[in-house]
Amino acid sequence: MARPKSRFLRKPVEPFAVTGGLTVDEALARMERISFQGRNLATARRIWEKMLSSDATIFLGTAGALSAGGLRLVIAHLIEHRYIDCLVSTGANLYHDLHETRGRRHFIGSPQIDDAALAAERIDRVYDTLASEDEFAKNDEWIATFALKLERRPYTSREVLYKLGEHLWNETGNPGILTAAYHAKVPIFCPAIADSSIGMGLSQARHRDQTAGMVDVIGDIIESANIVIRKPSTATIVLGGGTPKNFINQASVQAEFYDDRVGGHKYAIQVVTDVPHFGGASGSSLEEAQSWGKLSVESEKVTVQADVTIALPILVSALESTSREAADKRKRPEFDPSGRLLVMNGQPLADNRYQEP
Amino acid sequence: MARPKSRFLRKPVEPFAVTGGLTVDEALARMERISFQGRNLATARRIWEKMLSSDATIFLGTAGALSAGGLRLVIAHLIEHRYIDCLVSTGANLYHDLHETRGRRHFIGSPQIDDAALAAERIDRVYDTLASEDEFAKNDEWIATFALKLERRPYTSREVLYKLGEHLWNETGNPGILTAAYHAKVPIFCPAIADSSIGMGLSQARHRDQTAGMVDVIGDIIESANIVIRKPSTATIVLGGGTPKNFINQASVQAEFYDDRVGGHKYAIQVVTDVPHFGGASGSSLEEAQSWGKLSVESEKVTVQADVTIALPILVSALESTSREAADKRKRPEFDPSGRLLVMNGQPLADNRYQEP
Amino acid sequence: MARPKSRFLRKPVEPFAVTGGLTVDEALARMERISFQGRNLATARRIWEKMLSSDATIFLGTAGALSAGGLRLVIAHLIEHRYIDCLVSTGANLYHDLHETRGRRHFIGSPQIDDAALAAERIDRVYDTLASEDEFAKNDEWIATFALKLERRPYTSREVLYKLGEHLWNETGNPGILTAAYHAKVPIFCPAIADSSIGMGLSQARHRDQTAGMVDVIGDIIESANIVIRKPSTATIVLGGGTPKNFINQASVQAEFYDDRVGGHKYAIQVVTDVPHFGGASGSSLEEAQSWGKLSVESEKVTVQADVTIALPILVSALESTSREAADKRKRPEFDPSGRLLVMNGQPLADNRYQEP
Amino acid sequence: MARPKSRFLRKPVEPFAVTGGLTVDEALARMERISFQGRNLATARRIWEKMLSSDATIFLGTAGALSAGGLRLVIAHLIEHRYIDCLVSTGANLYHDLHETRGRRHFIGSPQIDDAALAAERIDRVYDTLASEDEFAKNDEWIATFALKLERRPYTSREVLYKLGEHLWNETGNPGILTAAYHAKVPIFCPAIADSSIGMGLSQARHRDQTAGMVDVIGDIIESANIVIRKPSTATIVLGGGTPKNFINQASVQAEFYDDRVGGHKYAIQVVTDVPHFGGASGSSLEEAQSWGKLSVESEKVTVQADVTIALPILVSALESTSREAADKRKRPEFDPSGRLLVMNGQPLADNRYQEP
């Protein structure tokens, strides 16, 4: 008699079958039954679908040169159609978004171009992508001019970015991350704003008027944790690691400090190329995050080891085919990020004290 | 007057636009105008199309656990529909193909499973994929039994693998890499056959009969170079690096030693996750390959830094939509790998001396 | 007659010779003539020596879990003995430093430990390193209590970190990064302070007193650029990428905007494990940095692809053998970071306008 | 009363302390108590020491461009002083060793050199290292001439490499891997010899005489497993992954098939830069190896994620300080690799059948 099959050997790998005319959605469905990162990418779609059918507040973190690299309208799409509820971003992604929303472009180059030749022509290189330094300088001035119109008081990055999106929309009417967030009233946090050209623009505002350009990043910490306290069901999608990854986790950890009901994110997707074994936060595993309480020990989670410029177009194209309605109909928080206090579901969140549970 | 645009700033990045129902082909077309590895993956498709519309002999190299990981029918498809002309593979990919062609399966697991528990149940783990060790042991015996039916003389790996595909087809009638290559008469080389379970199976044949299991891997070197000498227009597609990557390049370098017309591969695609800066061959750049003459200095080439389980399903699904006919109609070499000498376009290639140009 | 040797083939690789009792300094000297990252690590030492014999202001950037991982006293040593002039750090490295300076410890663990078990015991894991979450919570409170003693006005991160080092020294008398910087009057910038437990501590101060915890990170941008304007000869040493890497480069780029004499860093070392081809800033090449003017096109530079926990102990042990005196005697800037304005070589630097050249 | 300390928090991280004049041995001892790859490198030394004080047969696997990169005399030292018992190598490492033993050199270059310029001068690049293609061509001829002196019968790679070392010694008297192995009677296996310039040289011998150049790589499989059957206590040290990593593991797995006493390697060190999550063998974890029985579930093991050109000089310099005597005095197998059959401890090992236990 045949030895009974091991409990480990229940679900066979199904070899990917090639057919012409396959949609991205269908291709990803077939990849669920293969192995390694192909399977993980396919699993990420399923977990995102679960986020959308849950009542979780969905945080998206964006690091790496996603906007310069051609993904800004994907992120804008996620915001506009509310596949996500709150964006945490590096400054660079917002800055390169602004650059294009203002009508400028990034250009297709190559990593083999001689950098001294580029420097001589004042062209900046991001791996295989190029942009004009002079146009960047004009962006900085444009940001400084914008900042000088603000009141002379501290603004959280969330508030200043809302105003920036509004101003950009009024001036350009163009799509992009900042303008989509303005329309959809999706809050954007930029905890490392001082490490970006947006921060540089704000510093130039202060150079012109010594009382301008005060950003209250500590207020951002409190606001983001209060989003979690207000509704402890949360999910995190991280593209590329960096400060957004930790900031989203920190919101949960900090919230739990003041509210026992908070128990870490319920769903987690990360698309990273960094690895755990050097100890850095960008590459840290989602299992490790459970030890900290950043993720619930029961969370559904997946790490996809892939470049975001491959993974995100695939993932979002597939989601758009299957989950657009789910994104529309889901139980999602509604924000008003236009004022000094962030309003969530009709009620303001403090930026100077942690909410009562 | 506006300063004239730099020659470097001619072709703008076009942000990827999300739409539902997108085919893989369409998604990849949009990715041509973004950056980083997304662009490179899209470029790989275009270079493969150029290979198909050229008269180049197309080598495919497969390393990594592609068959265990669910890609064996993709590779079989490439062989069957002649997107490629010659396969160079690690033994593992052929062995795990044989395992499934014989009706066994690999199973979906997780990298978090306790390996002591797996060892206790005689289950072997390949990252997130599992298989039965007892079934593997039976494969080895099956290979040994097959090998004992062969004549007692040295066989190139190419010849022995053809016979193996034939035997497998006769016994199972199932699709797979080895059986597809048998049908399509596409030669397969396995230069590191001694570092694989196929080699282990052959060694078990010799254990039973001390005169069995002689593989002439030096003959493989000569045959593969003679393919290039016979027709010096060649292309290389490498999945995962390893011995196949170098063996395909070596064929060109060795051929050039005997034939001045050979000037390196004309087209090159590599999908790898290894990197150049540690000096190893798997991660070495295609630029470096030009210094050796492995690639022509005018070759069209692209490196895609991605897991093959993501890149290959996307790439081949797109190709199947646009290039199936081109693959059928192209000027391709025809082989007969069934005999002691490999026949190319009706003429045998020596395995014991380099051809005259 | 022998064909003359190519200009490319002048300096042979010298195989590393094994001898017992070798000092780190000697080992590194032998590694200068081997290849790949071994050579690069050895080159980093030579470039650091050149920094020390120049008049350059030396910035050090620290990202990754260096303090938790056992390198905080190496960094403290670099500060104390003035191998560097200015530190830019993630908050985590300063927080884990504070944790140990306050007498707490990190512990040796393993990446295989079950994270649910750790979560149950409130133990936080950083890859193979563990710490008590309850002790972390007490640190946060300690930081909050410290912050409540500060005036109710915005502080740059540089000023608040000086005060933190002073307070820590007065309370503990223990060595560490923050206390060494306090003693050596080396300024520390933490541009992403909002993405760290130090930021969380400051937010808890505000929770107790709604007027506390205002950090002026835009002021940090201006101050750091003014350091460069005051003396445009600069050098950068980056460990691990992240926000410090870009912030140090941004200081140079921003300074150049106001001062033509600034032409990018003259020396650059980066020890990273991230790679360029995904487009992110952490892995970006030093060549790419030249296109932006972050580095001078004539700069001496090296990238070492290695974990900092291997590279830094080796590099600094070797430097300590050969360059301690050079560090002492070099033409270095003297700072007083104790006040609202950073004083450099006896003169204050503005935090609200860019200096005149 | 204080809550009792968790069992997880017993052994604190000890911050690395900088002192001048530190020996490599001392530096590595300090690194045992830090984290991440620094700790792993230090642990590798301790595990190697345990191998030396055990009775295990120690296999060393070498992949990557170690010889071209300046490490051939380190490997020769390990052979000569019997830190290891059996070498499994890629052909490239043996070929580049032969190149220098024959008095030729590799040269210090840069990855930025234009490869078309190199191609024009017939210079081959390995990342930052260069060599003359004409000298390589002469090596190939030299190997062919050597091979023509051999009998016209199949040789295992082990036997042919012994003869090659002998011939090289007789002709040059120079140190190196092949000549050290000849003197120390340490067997070398090269399972992928067909994927290397040594294989190319052998193929050129056959081109001159159609009966030359037969390598019996299946015999290598049997011999290597018989080493394990003869004495089932084994250890593995892998530098760089590749075919040597798997071949050493395969020897153990194949041996266990014929001998129940074999239970996987007792000690394992791997120094790799590849990662597990793409499923390839080079990056596969030592935990995964336990599921296959390649390693004993009780084995002592460590993976060091580092470039070998950094890790190996450090590791071997430290070992040489502490363990030279242990290497001399240990219970090690003695081989005679000079004949058709490999002799181990005075008794021949079959190459055509697996030994009785």
PDB file of C-alpha atoms in Angstrom, chain C residues 102-306:
ATOM      1  CA  ARG C 102      21.844  54.579  29.293  1.00  0.00           C
ATOM      2  CA  GLY C 103      23.132  51.181  30.389  1.00  0.00           C
ATOM      3  CA  ARG C 104      20.769  48.945  28.478  1.00  0.00           C
ATOM      4  CA  ARG C 105      21.942  46.324  26.020  1.00  0.00           C
ATOM      5  CA  HIS C 106      21.210  44.692  22.719  1.00  0.00           C
ATOM      6  CA  PHE C 107      21.478  40.925  22.676  1.00  0.00           C
ATOM      7  CA  ILE C 108      22.824  38.245  20.417  1.00  0.00           C
ATOM      8  CA  GLY C 109      20.018  36.307  18.771  1.00  0.00           C
ATOM      9  CA  SER C 110      19.384  34.556  15.508  1.00  0.00           C
ATOM     10  CA  PRO C 111      17.259  35.236  12.423  1.00  0.00           C
ATOM     11  CA  GLN C 112      15.653  31.822  12.936  1.00  0.00           C
ATOM     12  CA  ILE C 113      13.955  32.680  16.237  1.00  0.00           C
ATOM     13  CA  ASP C 114      10.177  32.472  16.090  1.00  0.00           C
ATOM     14  CA  ASP C 115       8.879  36.029  15.969  1.00  0.00           C
ATOM     15  CA  ALA C 116       5.544  35.187  17.543  1.00  0.00           C
ATOM     16  CA  ALA C 117       7.460  33.913  20.590  1.00  0.00           C
ATOM     17  CA  LEU C 118       9.459  37.128  20.665  1.00  0.00           C
ATOM     18  CA  ALA C 119       6.311  39.232  20.320  1.00  0.00           C
ATOM     19  CA  ALA C 120       4.786  37.338  23.236  1.00  0.00           C
ATOM     20  CA  GLU C 121       7.768  38.295  25.388  1.00  0.00           C
ATOM     21  CA  ARG C 122       7.893  41.845  24.055  1.00  0.00           C
ATOM     22  CA  ILE C 123      11.282  41.393  22.483  1.00  0.00           C
ATOM     23  CA  ASP C 124      12.151  43.239  19.271  1.00  0.00           C
ATOM     24  CA  ARG C 125      14.342  41.644  16.632  1.00  0.00           C
ATOM     25  CA  VAL C 126      16.762  43.320  14.238  1.00  0.00           C
ATOM     26  CA  TYR C 127      17.834  40.400  12.060  1.00  0.00           C
ATOM     27  CA  ASP C 128      20.061  38.460  14.503  1.00  0.00           C
ATOM     28  CA  THR C 129      19.949  40.978  17.353  1.00  0.00           C
ATOM     29  CA  LEU C 130      17.368  41.408  20.100  1.00  0.00           C
ATOM     30  CA  ALA C 131      16.271  44.047  22.580  1.00  0.00           C
ATOM     31  CA  SER C 132      13.609  44.570  25.203  1.00  0.00           C
ATOM     32  CA  GLU C 133      10.585  46.548  24.083  1.00  0.00           C
ATOM     33  CA  ASP C 134       9.889  47.621  27.649  1.00  0.00           C
ATOM     34  CA  GLU C 135      13.331  49.149  27.889  1.00  0.00           C
ATOM     35  CA  PHE C 136      12.701  50.905  24.599  1.00  0.00           C
ATOM     36  CA  ALA C 137       9.458  52.316  25.988  1.00  0.00           C
ATOM     37  CA  LYS C 138      11.397  53.695  28.943  1.00  0.00           C
ATOM     38  CA  ASN C 139      13.894  55.334  26.609  1.00  0.00           C
ATOM     39  CA  ASP C 140      11.024  57.050  24.843  1.00  0.00           C
ATOM     40  CA  GLU C 141       9.780  58.438  28.124  1.00  0.00           C
ATOM     41  CA  TRP C 142      13.290  59.484  29.071  1.00  0.00           C
ATOM     42  CA  ILE C 143      13.593  61.376  25.781  1.00  0.00           C
ATOM     43  CA  ALA C 144      10.190  62.983  26.352  1.00  0.00           C
ATOM     44  CA  THR C 145      11.249  64.127  29.821  1.00  0.00           C
ATOM     45  CA  PHE C 146      14.457  65.533  28.376  1.00  0.00           C
ATOM     46  CA  ALA C 147      12.555  67.363  25.642  1.00  0.00           C
ATOM     47  CA  LEU C 148      10.234  68.972  28.157  1.00  0.00           C
ATOM     48  CA  LYS C 149      13.253  70.709  29.699  1.00  0.00           C
ATOM     49  CA  LEU C 150      13.999  72.486  26.423  1.00  0.00           C
ATOM     50  CA  GLU C 151      12.716  75.942  25.596  1.00  0.00           C
ATOM     51  CA  ARG C 152       9.441  76.153  23.737  1.00  0.00           C
ATOM     52  CA  ARG C 153      10.912  77.114  20.374  1.00  0.00           C
ATOM     53  CA  PRO C 154      11.952  75.244  17.242  1.00  0.00           C
ATOM     54  CA  TYR C 155      15.293  73.472  17.442  1.00  0.00           C
ATOM     55  CA  THR C 156      17.235  72.175  14.494  1.00  0.00           C
ATOM     56  CA  SER C 157      17.929  68.464  14.868  1.00  0.00           C
ATOM     57  CA  ARG C 158      21.569  69.491  15.245  1.00  0.00           C
ATOM     58  CA  GLU C 159      20.833  71.605  18.305  1.00  0.00           C
ATOM     59  CA  VAL C 160      18.456  69.142  19.916  1.00  0.00           C
ATOM     60  CA  LEU C 161      20.951  66.307  19.445  1.00  0.00           C
ATOM     61  CA  TYR C 162      23.730  68.342  21.027  1.00  0.00           C
ATOM     62  CA  LYS C 163      21.506  68.972  24.035  1.00  0.00           C
ATOM     63  CA  LEU C 164      20.591  65.295  24.107  1.00  0.00           C
ATOM     64  CA  GLY C 165      24.269  64.307  24.141  1.00  0.00           C
ATOM     65  CA  GLU C 166      24.961  66.799  26.913  1.00  0.00           C
ATOM     66  CA  HIS C 167      22.046  65.543  28.996  1.00  0.00           C
ATOM     67  CA  LEU C 168      23.058  61.946  28.428  1.00  0.00           C
ATOM     68  CA  TRP C 169      26.628  62.671  29.461  1.00  0.00           C
ATOM     69  CA  ASN C 170      25.559  64.520  32.578  1.00  0.00           C
ATOM     70  CA  GLU C 171      23.285  61.692  33.584  1.00  0.00           C
ATOM     71  CA  THR C 172      25.441  58.697  32.673  1.00  0.00           C
ATOM     72  CA  GLY C 173      29.055  59.672  32.006  1.00  0.00           C
ATOM     73  CA  ASN C 174      29.114  56.852  29.490  1.00  0.00           C
ATOM     74  CA  PRO C 175      30.799  56.720  26.097  1.00  0.00           C
ATOM     75  CA  GLY C 176      28.780  56.575  22.915  1.00  0.00           C
ATOM     76  CA  ILE C 177      28.016  58.455  19.722  1.00  0.00           C
ATOM     77  CA  LEU C 178      25.902  61.203  21.251  1.00  0.00           C
ATOM     78  CA  THR C 179      28.213  61.744  24.225  1.00  0.00           C
ATOM     79  CA  ALA C 180      31.347  61.685  22.050  1.00  0.00           C
ATOM     80  CA  ALA C 181      29.808  64.299  19.762  1.00  0.00           C
ATOM     81  CA  TYR C 182      28.974  66.401  22.788  1.00  0.00           C
ATOM     82  CA  HIS C 183      32.573  66.282  23.985  1.00  0.00           C
ATOM     83  CA  ALA C 184      34.213  66.711  20.604  1.00  0.00           C
ATOM     84  CA  LYS C 185      31.723  69.422  19.593  1.00  0.00           C
ATOM     85  CA  VAL C 186      30.968  67.536  16.406  1.00  0.00           C
ATOM     86  CA  PRO C 187      27.573  68.490  14.991  1.00  0.00           C
ATOM     87  CA  ILE C 188      25.057  65.727  14.292  1.00  0.00           C
ATOM     88  CA  PHE C 189      22.205  66.158  11.825  1.00  0.00           C
ATOM     89  CA  CYS C 190      19.235  63.820  11.719  1.00  0.00           C
ATOM     90  CA  PRO C 191      17.104  64.932   8.764  1.00  0.00           C
ATOM     91  CA  ALA C 192      14.648  62.045   9.103  1.00  0.00           C
ATOM     92  CA  ILE C 193      14.245  62.424  12.858  1.00  0.00           C
ATOM     93  CA  ALA C 194      10.471  62.053  12.389  1.00  0.00           C
ATOM     94  CA  ASP C 195      11.071  58.526  11.209  1.00  0.00           C
ATOM     95  CA  SER C 196      12.664  57.220  14.411  1.00  0.00           C
ATOM     96  CA  SER C 197      12.177  56.501  18.072  1.00  0.00           C
ATOM     97  CA  ILE C 198      13.894  59.771  18.898  1.00  0.00           C
ATOM     98  CA  GLY C 199      11.085  61.466  17.011  1.00  0.00           C
ATOM     99  CA  MET C 200       8.621  59.268  18.868  1.00  0.00           C
ATOM    100  CA  GLY C 201      10.094  60.406  22.189  1.00  0.00           C
ATOM    101  CA  LEU C 202       9.771  64.032  21.129  1.00  0.00           C
ATOM    102  CA  SER C 203       6.155  63.393  20.110  1.00  0.00           C
ATOM    103  CA  GLN C 204       5.482  62.024  23.575  1.00  0.00           C
ATOM    104  CA  ALA C 205       6.865  65.233  25.040  1.00  0.00           C
ATOM    105  CA  ARG C 206       4.312  67.122  22.979  1.00  0.00           C
ATOM    106  CA  HIS C 207       1.597  64.769  24.158  1.00  0.00           C
ATOM    107  CA  ARG C 208       2.417  65.888  27.689  1.00  0.00           C
ATOM    108  CA  ASP C 209       2.823  69.552  26.812  1.00  0.00           C
ATOM    109  CA  GLN C 210       1.228  70.644  23.539  1.00  0.00           C
ATOM    110  CA  THR C 211       3.858  73.332  22.934  1.00  0.00           C
ATOM    111  CA  ALA C 212       6.884  71.029  23.130  1.00  0.00           C
ATOM    112  CA  GLY C 213       8.805  69.050  20.533  1.00  0.00           C
ATOM    113  CA  MET C 214       9.189  71.399  17.581  1.00  0.00           C
ATOM    114  CA  VAL C 215      12.091  70.372  15.326  1.00  0.00           C
ATOM    115  CA  ASP C 216      13.150  72.681  12.524  1.00  0.00           C
ATOM    116  CA  VAL C 217      14.436  70.298   9.880  1.00  0.00           C
ATOM    117  CA  ILE C 218      14.407  73.003   7.217  1.00  0.00           C
ATOM    118  CA  GLY C 219      16.904  74.858   9.380  1.00  0.00           C
ATOM    119  CA  ASP C 220      19.072  71.727   9.187  1.00  0.00           C
ATOM    120  CA  ILE C 221      19.139  72.007   5.400  1.00  0.00           C
ATOM    121  CA  ILE C 222      20.360  75.585   5.555  1.00  0.00           C
ATOM    122  CA  GLU C 223      22.918  74.981   8.299  1.00  0.00           C
ATOM    123  CA  SER C 224      24.413  71.976   6.538  1.00  0.00           C
ATOM    124  CA  ALA C 225      24.750  73.893   3.270  1.00  0.00           C
ATOM    125  CA  ASN C 226      26.270  76.830   5.102  1.00  0.00           C
ATOM    126  CA  ILE C 227      28.982  74.521   6.441  1.00  0.00           C
ATOM    127  CA  VAL C 228      29.918  73.894   2.802  1.00  0.00           C
ATOM    128  CA  ILE C 229      29.677  77.546   1.767  1.00  0.00           C
ATOM    129  CA  ARG C 230      31.931  78.558   4.648  1.00  0.00           C
ATOM    130  CA  LYS C 231      34.561  76.135   3.404  1.00  0.00           C
ATOM    131  CA  PRO C 232      33.896  74.494   0.041  1.00  0.00           C
ATOM    132  CA  SER C 233      36.477  71.740   0.433  1.00  0.00           C
ATOM    133  CA  THR C 234      34.480  68.738   1.572  1.00  0.00           C
ATOM    134  CA  ALA C 235      34.580  64.964   1.749  1.00  0.00           C
ATOM    135  CA  THR C 236      31.866  62.361   2.278  1.00  0.00           C
ATOM    136  CA  ILE C 237      31.968  58.939   3.876  1.00  0.00           C
ATOM    137  CA  VAL C 238      28.685  57.075   3.637  1.00  0.00           C
ATOM    138  CA  LEU C 239      27.898  53.905   5.531  1.00  0.00           C
ATOM    139  CA  GLY C 240      24.763  52.191   4.284  1.00  0.00           C
ATOM    140  CA  GLY C 241      23.072  54.818   2.090  1.00  0.00           C
ATOM    141  CA  GLY C 242      19.691  56.093   3.210  1.00  0.00           C
ATOM    142  CA  THR C 243      18.797  59.683   4.105  1.00  0.00           C
ATOM    143  CA  PRO C 244      22.312  60.565   5.356  1.00  0.00           C
ATOM    144  CA  LYS C 245      23.818  59.808   1.946  1.00  0.00           C
ATOM    145  CA  ASN C 246      21.525  62.165   0.136  1.00  0.00           C
ATOM    146  CA  PHE C 247      21.528  64.821   2.857  1.00  0.00           C
ATOM    147  CA  ILE C 248      25.310  65.133   2.680  1.00  0.00           C
ATOM    148  CA  ASN C 249      25.136  65.433  -1.095  1.00  0.00           C
ATOM    149  CA  GLN C 250      22.238  67.853  -0.910  1.00  0.00           C
ATOM    150  CA  ALA C 251      24.319  70.138   1.337  1.00  0.00           C
ATOM    151  CA  SER C 252      26.845  70.441  -1.457  1.00  0.00           C
ATOM    152  CA  VAL C 253      24.272  70.881  -4.239  1.00  0.00           C
ATOM    153  CA  GLN C 254      22.321  73.469  -2.242  1.00  0.00           C
ATOM    154  CA  ALA C 255      25.517  75.330  -1.331  1.00  0.00           C
ATOM    155  CA  GLU C 256      26.554  75.507  -4.978  1.00  0.00           C
ATOM    156  CA  PHE C 257      23.247  77.190  -5.732  1.00  0.00           C
ATOM    157  CA  TYR C 258      24.439  80.155  -3.677  1.00  0.00           C
ATOM    158  CA  ASP C 259      28.170  79.883  -4.129  1.00  0.00           C
ATOM    159  CA  ASP C 260      29.949  79.155  -7.394  1.00  0.00           C
ATOM    160  CA  ARG C 261      33.132  78.105  -5.628  1.00  0.00           C
ATOM    161  CA  VAL C 262      31.414  74.956  -4.414  1.00  0.00           C
ATOM    162  CA  GLY C 263      32.030  72.173  -6.878  1.00  0.00           C
ATOM    163  CA  GLY C 264      31.024  68.966  -5.143  1.00  0.00           C
ATOM    164  CA  HIS C 265      32.812  66.806  -2.625  1.00  0.00           C
ATOM    165  CA  LYS C 266      36.512  66.260  -3.317  1.00  0.00           C
ATOM    166  CA  TYR C 267      36.667  62.781  -1.781  1.00  0.00           C
ATOM    167  CA  ALA C 268      33.999  60.149  -1.443  1.00  0.00           C
ATOM    168  CA  ILE C 269      33.774  56.729   0.157  1.00  0.00           C
ATOM    169  CA  GLN C 270      30.610  54.710   0.320  1.00  0.00           C
ATOM    170  CA  VAL C 271      30.162  51.322   1.940  1.00  0.00           C
ATOM    171  CA  VAL C 272      26.849  49.984   0.716  1.00  0.00           C
ATOM    172  CA  THR C 273      25.111  46.726  -0.081  1.00  0.00           C
ATOM    173  CA  ASP C 274      22.443  48.253  -2.289  1.00  0.00           C
ATOM    174  CA  VAL C 275      23.047  48.384  -6.052  1.00  0.00           C
ATOM    175  CA  PRO C 276      22.557  51.055  -8.725  1.00  0.00           C
ATOM    176  CA  HIS C 277      20.317  49.270 -11.208  1.00  0.00           C
ATOM    177  CA  PHE C 278      17.012  49.727  -9.422  1.00  0.00           C
ATOM    178  CA  GLY C 279      17.363  53.512  -9.464  1.00  0.00           C
ATOM    179  CA  GLY C 280      17.224  54.129  -5.705  1.00  0.00           C
ATOM    180  CA  ALA C 281      19.436  56.670  -3.963  1.00  0.00           C
ATOM    181  CA  SER C 282      21.006  54.246  -1.463  1.00  0.00           C
ATOM    182  CA  GLY C 283      22.600  52.187  -4.190  1.00  0.00           C
ATOM    183  CA  SER C 284      23.346  54.971  -6.648  1.00  0.00           C
ATOM    184  CA  SER C 285      26.885  55.089  -7.987  1.00  0.00           C
ATOM    185  CA  LEU C 286      29.438  57.766  -7.225  1.00  0.00           C
ATOM    186  CA  GLU C 287      29.751  58.302 -10.966  1.00  0.00           C
ATOM    187  CA  GLU C 288      26.070  59.216 -11.144  1.00  0.00           C
ATOM    188  CA  ALA C 289      26.648  61.650  -8.260  1.00  0.00           C
ATOM    189  CA  GLN C 290      29.109  63.493 -10.474  1.00  0.00           C
ATOM    190  CA  SER C 291      26.412  64.274 -13.038  1.00  0.00           C
ATOM    191  CA  TRP C 292      24.524  66.124 -10.288  1.00  0.00           C
ATOM    192  CA  GLY C 293      27.581  67.988  -9.061  1.00  0.00           C
ATOM    193  CA  LYS C 294      27.302  66.171  -5.727  1.00  0.00           C
ATOM    194  CA  LEU C 295      30.861  65.035  -6.310  1.00  0.00           C
ATOM    195  CA  SER C 296      33.505  66.865  -8.244  1.00  0.00           C
ATOM    196  CA  VAL C 297      34.321  65.197 -11.538  1.00  0.00           C
ATOM    197  CA  GLU C 298      37.918  65.092 -10.278  1.00  0.00           C
ATOM    198  CA  SER C 299      37.027  63.593  -6.919  1.00  0.00           C
ATOM    199  CA  GLU C 300      38.816  60.554  -5.582  1.00  0.00           C
ATOM    200  CA  LYS C 301      36.178  58.023  -4.789  1.00  0.00           C
ATOM    201  CA  VAL C 302      35.423  54.412  -4.069  1.00  0.00           C
ATOM    202  CA  THR C 303      32.348  52.300  -3.496  1.00  0.00           C
ATOM    203  CA  VAL C 304      32.783  49.263  -1.264  1.00  0.00           C
ATOM    204  CA  GLN C 305      30.044  46.693  -1.691  1.00  0.00           C
ATOM    205  CA  ALA C 306      30.089  45.128   1.762  1.00  0.00           C
TER     206      ALA C 306
END
